[in-house]
mmCIF file with all atom_site columns, C-alpha atoms in Angstrom:
data_model
loop_
_atom_site.group_PDB
_atom_site.id
_atom_site.type_symbol
_atom_site.label_atom_id
_atom_site.label_alt_id
_atom_site.label_comp_id
_atom_site.label_asym_id
_atom_site.label_entity_id
_atom_site.label_seq_id
_atom_site.pdbx_PDB_ins_code
_atom_site.Cartn_x
_atom_site.Cartn_y
_atom_site.Cartn_z
_atom_site.occupancy
_atom_site.B_iso_or_equiv
_atom_site.pdbx_formal_charge
_atom_site.auth_seq_id
_atom_site.auth_comp_id
_atom_site.auth_asym_id
_atom_site.auth_atom_id
_atom_site.pdbx_PDB_model_num
ATOM 1   C CA . ASP A 1 1   ? -48.637 -31.889 -114.797 1.00 0.00 ? 1   ASP A CA 1
ATOM 2   C CA . HIS A 1 2   ? -46.560 -35.175 -115.122 1.00 0.00 ? 2   HIS A CA 1
ATOM 3   C CA . LEU A 1 3   ? -43.990 -33.486 -117.164 1.00 0.00 ? 3   LEU A CA 1
ATOM 4   C CA . GLY A 1 4   ? -43.694 -30.769 -114.672 1.00 0.00 ? 4   GLY A CA 1
ATOM 5   C CA . MET A 1 5   ? -43.263 -33.111 -111.912 1.00 0.00 ? 5   MET A CA 1
ATOM 6   C CA . ALA A 1 6   ? -40.622 -35.013 -113.833 1.00 0.00 ? 6   ALA A CA 1
ATOM 7   C CA . GLN A 1 7   ? -38.787 -31.763 -114.360 1.00 0.00 ? 7   GLN A CA 1
ATOM 8   C CA . TYR A 1 8   ? -39.142 -30.834 -110.645 1.00 0.00 ? 8   TYR A CA 1
ATOM 9   C CA . LEU A 1 9   ? -37.756 -34.280 -109.543 1.00 0.00 ? 9   LEU A CA 1
ATOM 10  C CA . THR A 1 10  ? -34.766 -33.700 -112.089 1.00 0.00 ? 10  THR A CA 1
ATOM 11  C CA . ARG A 1 11  ? -33.931 -30.344 -110.424 1.00 0.00 ? 11  ARG A CA 1
ATOM 12  C CA . LEU A 1 12  ? -34.093 -31.933 -107.195 1.00 0.00 ? 12  LEU A CA 1
ATOM 13  C CA . GLY A 1 13  ? -31.710 -34.504 -108.399 1.00 0.00 ? 13  GLY A CA 1
ATOM 14  C CA . LEU A 1 14  ? -29.255 -31.918 -109.607 1.00 0.00 ? 14  LEU A CA 1
ATOM 15  C CA . VAL A 1 15  ? -29.681 -29.793 -106.311 1.00 0.00 ? 15  VAL A CA 1
ATOM 16  C CA . LEU A 1 16  ? -29.102 -32.882 -103.970 1.00 0.00 ? 16  LEU A CA 1
ATOM 17  C CA . GLY A 1 17  ? -26.599 -34.621 -106.223 1.00 0.00 ? 17  GLY A CA 1
ATOM 18  C CA . ASP A 1 18  ? -24.662 -33.867 -109.469 1.00 0.00 ? 18  ASP A CA 1
ATOM 19  C CA . GLU A 1 19  ? -25.004 -34.439 -113.105 1.00 0.00 ? 19  GLU A CA 1
ATOM 20  C CA . ALA A 1 20  ? -23.186 -37.809 -112.895 1.00 0.00 ? 20  ALA A CA 1
ATOM 21  C CA . GLU A 1 21  ? -25.816 -39.112 -110.462 1.00 0.00 ? 21  GLU A CA 1
ATOM 22  C CA . LEU A 1 22  ? -28.563 -37.774 -112.890 1.00 0.00 ? 22  LEU A CA 1
ATOM 23  C CA . ALA A 1 23  ? -26.988 -39.633 -115.764 1.00 0.00 ? 23  ALA A CA 1
ATOM 24  C CA . ALA A 1 24  ? -26.842 -42.756 -113.553 1.00 0.00 ? 24  ALA A CA 1
ATOM 25  C CA . ALA A 1 25  ? -30.397 -42.453 -112.665 1.00 0.00 ? 25  ALA A CA 1
ATOM 26  C CA . LYS A 1 26  ? -31.228 -42.077 -116.435 1.00 0.00 ? 26  LYS A CA 1
ATOM 27  C CA . GLN A 1 27  ? -29.209 -45.213 -117.191 1.00 0.00 ? 27  GLN A CA 1
ATOM 28  C CA . SER A 1 28  ? -31.106 -47.134 -114.544 1.00 0.00 ? 28  SER A CA 1
ATOM 29  C CA . TRP A 1 29  ? -34.361 -45.908 -116.253 1.00 0.00 ? 29  TRP A CA 1
ATOM 30  C CA . ILE A 1 30  ? -33.081 -47.197 -119.592 1.00 0.00 ? 30  ILE A CA 1
ATOM 31  C CA . ALA A 1 31  ? -31.535 -50.399 -118.656 1.00 0.00 ? 31  ALA A CA 1
ATOM 32  C CA . ALA A 1 32  ? -31.840 -51.565 -115.073 1.00 0.00 ? 32  ALA A CA 1
ATOM 33  C CA . PRO A 1 33  ? -34.222 -54.472 -114.910 1.00 0.00 ? 33  PRO A CA 1
ATOM 34  C CA . GLU A 1 34  ? -36.178 -53.152 -111.884 1.00 0.00 ? 34  GLU A CA 1
ATOM 35  C CA . TRP A 1 35  ? -37.345 -50.136 -114.041 1.00 0.00 ? 35  TRP A CA 1
ATOM 36  C CA . GLN A 1 36  ? -38.084 -51.834 -117.358 1.00 0.00 ? 36  GLN A CA 1
ATOM 37  C CA . GLY A 1 37  ? -41.608 -53.008 -116.513 1.00 0.00 ? 37  GLY A CA 1
ATOM 38  C CA . LEU A 1 38  ? -42.615 -49.406 -115.531 1.00 0.00 ? 38  LEU A CA 1
ATOM 39  C CA . ARG A 1 39  ? -40.775 -47.950 -118.513 1.00 0.00 ? 39  ARG A CA 1
ATOM 40  C CA . LYS A 1 40  ? -42.793 -50.488 -120.776 1.00 0.00 ? 40  LYS A CA 1
ATOM 41  C CA . TYR A 1 41  ? -46.051 -49.660 -119.156 1.00 0.00 ? 41  TYR A CA 1
ATOM 42  C CA . VAL A 1 42  ? -45.483 -45.970 -119.864 1.00 0.00 ? 42  VAL A CA 1
ATOM 43  C CA . GLU A 1 43  ? -44.317 -46.337 -123.339 1.00 0.00 ? 43  GLU A CA 1
ATOM 44  C CA . ASP A 1 44  ? -47.206 -48.547 -124.221 1.00 0.00 ? 44  ASP A CA 1
ATOM 45  C CA . CYS A 1 45  ? -49.547 -45.835 -122.986 1.00 0.00 ? 45  CYS A CA 1
ATOM 46  C CA . PHE A 1 46  ? -47.990 -43.391 -125.503 1.00 0.00 ? 46  PHE A CA 1
ATOM 47  C CA . VAL A 1 47  ? -49.370 -45.444 -128.510 1.00 0.00 ? 47  VAL A CA 1
ATOM 48  C CA . LEU A 1 48  ? -52.928 -45.970 -127.100 1.00 0.00 ? 48  LEU A CA 1
ATOM 49  C CA . GLN A 1 49  ? -55.552 -44.585 -129.700 1.00 0.00 ? 49  GLN A CA 1
ATOM 50  C CA . ASP A 1 50  ? -58.466 -44.275 -127.523 1.00 0.00 ? 50  ASP A CA 1
ATOM 51  C CA . TRP A 1 51  ? -58.310 -41.246 -125.149 1.00 0.00 ? 51  TRP A CA 1
ATOM 52  C CA . PHE A 1 52  ? -60.452 -42.962 -122.596 1.00 0.00 ? 52  PHE A CA 1
ATOM 53  C CA . GLU A 1 53  ? -58.501 -46.139 -122.569 1.00 0.00 ? 53  GLU A CA 1
ATOM 54  C CA . LEU A 1 54  ? -55.296 -44.003 -122.086 1.00 0.00 ? 54  LEU A CA 1
ATOM 55  C CA . PHE A 1 55  ? -57.112 -41.928 -119.275 1.00 0.00 ? 55  PHE A CA 1
ATOM 56  C CA . THR A 1 56  ? -58.028 -45.448 -117.475 1.00 0.00 ? 56  THR A CA 1
ATOM 57  C CA . ALA A 1 57  ? -54.692 -46.950 -118.021 1.00 0.00 ? 57  ALA A CA 1
ATOM 58  C CA . HIS A 1 58  ? -52.597 -43.991 -117.049 1.00 0.00 ? 58  HIS A CA 1
ATOM 59  C CA . CYS A 1 59  ? -54.613 -41.758 -114.943 1.00 0.00 ? 59  CYS A CA 1
ATOM 60  C CA . VAL A 1 60  ? -56.823 -44.284 -113.089 1.00 0.00 ? 60  VAL A CA 1
ATOM 61  C CA . VAL A 1 61  ? -54.727 -47.500 -112.894 1.00 0.00 ? 61  VAL A CA 1
ATOM 62  C CA . LEU A 1 62  ? -51.090 -46.533 -112.922 1.00 0.00 ? 62  LEU A CA 1
ATOM 63  C CA . ASP A 1 63  ? -51.353 -43.164 -111.100 1.00 0.00 ? 63  ASP A CA 1
ATOM 64  C CA . GLY A 1 64  ? -53.945 -44.848 -108.628 1.00 0.00 ? 64  GLY A CA 1
ATOM 65  C CA . LEU A 1 65  ? -51.006 -47.258 -107.618 1.00 0.00 ? 65  LEU A CA 1
ATOM 66  C CA . LEU A 1 66  ? -47.854 -45.348 -108.418 1.00 0.00 ? 66  LEU A CA 1
ATOM 67  C CA . PHE A 1 67  ? -48.563 -42.252 -106.333 1.00 0.00 ? 67  PHE A CA 1
ATOM 68  C CA . PRO A 1 68  ? -49.559 -43.971 -103.251 1.00 0.00 ? 68  PRO A CA 1
ATOM 69  C CA . LEU A 1 69  ? -46.546 -46.372 -103.609 1.00 0.00 ? 69  LEU A CA 1
ATOM 70  C CA . PHE A 1 70  ? -43.846 -43.725 -104.286 1.00 0.00 ? 70  PHE A CA 1
ATOM 71  C CA . PHE A 1 71  ? -45.195 -40.864 -102.327 1.00 0.00 ? 71  PHE A CA 1
ATOM 72  C CA . GLY A 1 72  ? -46.930 -42.776 -99.647  1.00 0.00 ? 72  GLY A CA 1
ATOM 73  C CA . GLU A 1 73  ? -45.543 -46.161 -98.886  1.00 0.00 ? 73  GLU A CA 1
ATOM 74  C CA . ILE A 1 74  ? -41.860 -45.616 -99.999  1.00 0.00 ? 74  ILE A CA 1
ATOM 75  C CA . ASP A 1 75  ? -41.714 -41.971 -98.523  1.00 0.00 ? 75  ASP A CA 1
ATOM 76  C CA . SER A 1 76  ? -43.045 -43.422 -95.108  1.00 0.00 ? 76  SER A CA 1
ATOM 77  C CA . HIS A 1 77  ? -40.458 -46.170 -95.268  1.00 0.00 ? 77  HIS A CA 1
ATOM 78  C CA . LEU A 1 78  ? -37.558 -43.925 -96.018  1.00 0.00 ? 78  LEU A CA 1
ATOM 79  C CA . ALA A 1 79  ? -38.764 -41.528 -93.253  1.00 0.00 ? 79  ALA A CA 1
ATOM 80  C CA . SER A 1 80  ? -38.807 -44.596 -90.821  1.00 0.00 ? 80  SER A CA 1
ATOM 81  C CA . LEU A 1 81  ? -35.161 -45.240 -91.806  1.00 0.00 ? 81  LEU A CA 1
ATOM 82  C CA . GLY A 1 82  ? -34.365 -41.724 -90.778  1.00 0.00 ? 82  GLY A CA 1
ATOM 83  C CA . GLY A 1 83  ? -33.377 -40.412 -94.134  1.00 0.00 ? 83  GLY A CA 1
ATOM 84  C CA . GLY A 1 84  ? -36.584 -39.475 -95.669  1.00 0.00 ? 84  GLY A CA 1
ATOM 85  C CA . ALA A 1 85  ? -38.000 -36.408 -93.832  1.00 0.00 ? 85  ALA A CA 1
ATOM 86  C CA . VAL A 1 86  ? -36.179 -34.010 -96.180  1.00 0.00 ? 86  VAL A CA 1
ATOM 87  C CA . LEU A 1 87  ? -37.125 -35.990 -99.264  1.00 0.00 ? 87  LEU A CA 1
ATOM 88  C CA . SER A 1 88  ? -40.803 -36.131 -97.930  1.00 0.00 ? 88  SER A CA 1
ATOM 89  C CA . MET A 1 89  ? -40.828 -32.378 -97.592  1.00 0.00 ? 89  MET A CA 1
ATOM 90  C CA . LEU A 1 90  ? -39.385 -31.909 -100.960 1.00 0.00 ? 90  LEU A CA 1
ATOM 91  C CA . THR A 1 91  ? -41.867 -34.191 -102.782 1.00 0.00 ? 91  THR A CA 1
ATOM 92  C CA . ARG A 1 92  ? -44.996 -33.088 -100.850 1.00 0.00 ? 92  ARG A CA 1
ATOM 93  C CA . PHE A 1 93  ? -46.251 -31.398 -104.059 1.00 0.00 ? 93  PHE A CA 1
ATOM 94  C CA . GLU A 1 94  ? -46.567 -34.758 -105.648 1.00 0.00 ? 94  GLU A CA 1
ATOM 95  C CA . ALA A 1 95  ? -48.537 -36.264 -103.038 1.00 0.00 ? 95  ALA A CA 1
ATOM 96  C CA . GLU A 1 96  ? -50.828 -33.246 -102.687 1.00 0.00 ? 96  GLU A CA 1
ATOM 97  C CA . TRP A 1 97  ? -51.257 -33.057 -106.438 1.00 0.00 ? 97  TRP A CA 1
ATOM 98  C CA . PHE A 1 98  ? -52.392 -36.785 -106.599 1.00 0.00 ? 98  PHE A CA 1
ATOM 99  C CA . THR A 1 99  ? -54.831 -35.947 -103.920 1.00 0.00 ? 99  THR A CA 1
ATOM 100 C CA . ASP A 1 100 ? -56.286 -33.035 -105.970 1.00 0.00 ? 100 ASP A CA 1
ATOM 101 C CA . ALA A 1 101 ? -56.179 -34.881 -109.365 1.00 0.00 ? 101 ALA A CA 1
ATOM 102 C CA . SER A 1 102 ? -57.928 -37.935 -107.886 1.00 0.00 ? 102 SER A CA 1
ATOM 103 C CA . LYS A 1 103 ? -60.993 -35.793 -107.148 1.00 0.00 ? 103 LYS A CA 1
ATOM 104 C CA . TRP A 1 104 ? -61.294 -35.049 -110.878 1.00 0.00 ? 104 TRP A CA 1
ATOM 105 C CA . THR A 1 105 ? -60.324 -38.753 -111.940 1.00 0.00 ? 105 THR A CA 1
ATOM 106 C CA . ASN A 1 106 ? -63.076 -39.935 -109.479 1.00 0.00 ? 106 ASN A CA 1
ATOM 107 C CA . ALA A 1 107 ? -65.615 -37.709 -110.629 1.00 0.00 ? 107 ALA A CA 1
ATOM 108 C CA . VAL A 1 108 ? -64.916 -38.766 -114.301 1.00 0.00 ? 108 VAL A CA 1
ATOM 109 C CA . VAL A 1 109 ? -65.037 -42.489 -113.371 1.00 0.00 ? 109 VAL A CA 1
ATOM 110 C CA . LYS A 1 110 ? -68.253 -42.140 -111.399 1.00 0.00 ? 110 LYS A CA 1
ATOM 111 C CA . ILE A 1 111 ? -70.069 -40.319 -114.111 1.00 0.00 ? 111 ILE A CA 1
ATOM 112 C CA . ALA A 1 112 ? -68.795 -42.694 -116.881 1.00 0.00 ? 112 ALA A CA 1
ATOM 113 C CA . ALA A 1 113 ? -69.801 -45.643 -114.918 1.00 0.00 ? 113 ALA A CA 1
ATOM 114 C CA . ALA A 1 114 ? -73.044 -44.500 -113.900 1.00 0.00 ? 114 ALA A CA 1
ATOM 115 C CA . GLU A 1 115 ? -73.961 -43.230 -117.409 1.00 0.00 ? 115 GLU A CA 1
ATOM 116 C CA . SER A 1 116 ? -74.505 -46.686 -118.906 1.00 0.00 ? 116 SER A CA 1
ATOM 117 C CA . PRO A 1 117 ? -73.900 -50.340 -118.327 1.00 0.00 ? 117 PRO A CA 1
ATOM 118 C CA . GLU A 1 118 ? -71.815 -50.380 -121.257 1.00 0.00 ? 118 GLU A CA 1
ATOM 119 C CA . ASN A 1 119 ? -69.496 -47.694 -119.941 1.00 0.00 ? 119 ASN A CA 1
ATOM 120 C CA . LYS A 1 120 ? -69.220 -49.418 -116.653 1.00 0.00 ? 120 LYS A CA 1
ATOM 121 C CA . ALA A 1 121 ? -68.354 -52.752 -118.361 1.00 0.00 ? 121 ALA A CA 1
ATOM 122 C CA . ARG A 1 122 ? -65.856 -50.967 -120.596 1.00 0.00 ? 122 ARG A CA 1
ATOM 123 C CA . LEU A 1 123 ? -64.159 -49.398 -117.615 1.00 0.00 ? 123 LEU A CA 1
ATOM 124 C CA . GLU A 1 124 ? -64.076 -52.524 -115.502 1.00 0.00 ? 124 GLU A CA 1
ATOM 125 C CA . GLY A 1 125 ? -62.702 -54.350 -118.442 1.00 0.00 ? 125 GLY A CA 1
ATOM 126 C CA . TRP A 1 126 ? -59.906 -51.872 -119.038 1.00 0.00 ? 126 TRP A CA 1
ATOM 127 C CA . ILE A 1 127 ? -59.130 -51.882 -115.295 1.00 0.00 ? 127 ILE A CA 1
ATOM 128 C CA . ALA A 1 128 ? -59.088 -55.502 -115.145 1.00 0.00 ? 128 ALA A CA 1
ATOM 129 C CA . ASP A 1 129 ? -56.764 -55.592 -118.215 1.00 0.00 ? 129 ASP A CA 1
ATOM 130 C CA . TYR A 1 130 ? -54.282 -52.804 -116.877 1.00 0.00 ? 130 TYR A CA 1
ATOM 131 C CA . LEU A 1 131 ? -54.272 -53.565 -113.092 1.00 0.00 ? 131 LEU A CA 1
ATOM 132 C CA . PRO A 1 132 ? -51.941 -56.645 -113.522 1.00 0.00 ? 132 PRO A CA 1
ATOM 133 C CA . LEU A 1 133 ? -49.727 -54.802 -115.904 1.00 0.00 ? 133 LEU A CA 1
ATOM 134 C CA . ALA A 1 134 ? -49.454 -51.907 -113.574 1.00 0.00 ? 134 ALA A CA 1
ATOM 135 C CA . LEU A 1 135 ? -48.762 -54.144 -110.667 1.00 0.00 ? 135 LEU A CA 1
ATOM 136 C CA . ALA A 1 136 ? -46.196 -56.077 -112.611 1.00 0.00 ? 136 ALA A CA 1
ATOM 137 C CA . ALA A 1 137 ? -44.560 -52.636 -113.621 1.00 0.00 ? 137 ALA A CA 1
ATOM 138 C CA . LEU A 1 138 ? -44.256 -51.448 -110.090 1.00 0.00 ? 138 LEU A CA 1
ATOM 139 C CA . ASP A 1 139 ? -43.000 -54.609 -108.696 1.00 0.00 ? 139 ASP A CA 1
ATOM 140 C CA . GLY A 1 140 ? -39.349 -53.811 -109.531 1.00 0.00 ? 140 GLY A CA 1
ATOM 141 C CA . PRO A 1 141 ? -39.423 -50.269 -107.761 1.00 0.00 ? 141 PRO A CA 1
ATOM 142 C CA . ALA A 1 142 ? -41.317 -51.870 -104.898 1.00 0.00 ? 142 ALA A CA 1
ATOM 143 C CA . ARG A 1 143 ? -38.820 -54.481 -104.519 1.00 0.00 ? 143 ARG A CA 1
ATOM 144 C CA . LEU A 1 144 ? -35.902 -52.016 -104.500 1.00 0.00 ? 144 LEU A CA 1
ATOM 145 C CA . ALA A 1 145 ? -37.627 -50.335 -101.515 1.00 0.00 ? 145 ALA A CA 1
ATOM 146 C CA . PHE A 1 146 ? -39.238 -53.173 -99.513  1.00 0.00 ? 146 PHE A CA 1
ATOM 147 C CA . GLY A 1 147 ? -37.287 -56.306 -100.724 1.00 0.00 ? 147 GLY A CA 1
ATOM 148 C CA . ASP A 1 148 ? -39.211 -59.691 -100.176 1.00 0.00 ? 148 ASP A CA 1
ATOM 149 C CA . ALA A 1 149 ? -42.051 -57.534 -98.511  1.00 0.00 ? 149 ALA A CA 1
ATOM 150 C CA . ALA A 1 150 ? -42.947 -55.770 -101.871 1.00 0.00 ? 150 ALA A CA 1
ATOM 151 C CA . PRO A 1 151 ? -45.758 -58.369 -102.814 1.00 0.00 ? 151 PRO A CA 1
ATOM 152 C CA . GLU A 1 152 ? -47.636 -57.512 -99.512  1.00 0.00 ? 152 GLU A CA 1
ATOM 153 C CA . VAL A 1 153 ? -47.318 -53.822 -100.018 1.00 0.00 ? 153 VAL A CA 1
ATOM 154 C CA . LEU A 1 154 ? -48.651 -53.869 -103.493 1.00 0.00 ? 154 LEU A CA 1
ATOM 155 C CA . GLU A 1 155 ? -51.486 -56.086 -102.512 1.00 0.00 ? 155 GLU A CA 1
ATOM 156 C CA . GLN A 1 156 ? -52.497 -53.532 -99.808  1.00 0.00 ? 156 GLN A CA 1
ATOM 157 C CA . LEU A 1 157 ? -52.191 -50.639 -102.414 1.00 0.00 ? 157 LEU A CA 1
ATOM 158 C CA . THR A 1 158 ? -54.346 -52.801 -104.574 1.00 0.00 ? 158 THR A CA 1
ATOM 159 C CA . ASP A 1 159 ? -57.140 -53.399 -102.002 1.00 0.00 ? 159 ASP A CA 1
ATOM 160 C CA . GLN A 1 160 ? -57.045 -49.580 -101.308 1.00 0.00 ? 160 GLN A CA 1
ATOM 161 C CA . PHE A 1 161 ? -57.514 -48.947 -105.108 1.00 0.00 ? 161 PHE A CA 1
ATOM 162 C CA . ALA A 1 162 ? -60.339 -51.427 -105.327 1.00 0.00 ? 162 ALA A CA 1
ATOM 163 C CA . ALA A 1 163 ? -62.039 -49.663 -102.306 1.00 0.00 ? 163 ALA A CA 1
ATOM 164 C CA . ARG A 1 164 ? -61.623 -46.371 -103.913 1.00 0.00 ? 164 ARG A CA 1
ATOM 165 C CA . LEU A 1 165 ? -63.122 -47.427 -107.198 1.00 0.00 ? 165 LEU A CA 1
ATOM 166 C CA . GLY A 1 166 ? -65.801 -49.408 -105.341 1.00 0.00 ? 166 GLY A CA 1
ATOM 167 C CA . LYS A 1 167 ? -67.106 -46.168 -103.855 1.00 0.00 ? 167 LYS A CA 1
ATOM 168 C CA . LEU A 1 168 ? -67.289 -44.828 -107.462 1.00 0.00 ? 168 LEU A CA 1
ATOM 169 C CA . GLY A 1 169 ? -69.482 -47.749 -108.729 1.00 0.00 ? 169 GLY A CA 1
ATOM 170 C CA . VAL A 1 170 ? -66.624 -49.639 -110.370 1.00 0.00 ? 170 VAL A CA 1
ATOM 171 C CA . THR A 1 171 ? -65.742 -53.246 -109.361 1.00 0.00 ? 171 THR A CA 1
ATOM 172 C CA . VAL A 1 172 ? -62.154 -54.121 -109.512 1.00 0.00 ? 172 VAL A CA 1
ATOM 173 C CA . ALA A 1 173 ? -61.557 -57.765 -110.454 1.00 0.00 ? 173 ALA A CA 1
ATOM 174 C CA . LYS A 1 174 ? -58.198 -58.990 -109.404 1.00 0.00 ? 174 LYS A CA 1
ATOM 175 C CA . LYS A 1 175 ? -56.621 -61.263 -112.005 1.00 0.00 ? 175 LYS A CA 1
ATOM 176 C CA . GLY A 1 176 ? -54.161 -63.915 -111.369 1.00 0.00 ? 176 GLY A CA 1
#
């Protein structure tokens, strides 16, 4: 699903711009400081050996913050500036996908946490480890969109994330 969304976004970039802009976006992903935290987080996920830790780091924590940030907060912000209505319409799939995928993710987390105290502790430990890393990874893109208001936006998303997981029986401990 993630690869398909990346391909879709690339096609949108080509339709709305040109190859030079796509090359500039790739260069930003590779070198711009604002994107290096997210890039590192994703690359670090590639080498995780435990499939459930990867699921937690990527599907639960990163997706749980990234999709609401990009396809929620940033989308709404761009729409309020008058230029985001078309973009919002073109990226509706990603927001709808996250809503649907979250149902499955939530079910897995809820069942795993309820199965045993050890599972719950492991999940909460991984979430406590990955949450600050994901927030740091999303700080650069959030600052591009919101400037000095980025910390407040990320805090609001973290509160929503914690409330979501709390309903599943998982406590989110905020570090730092």
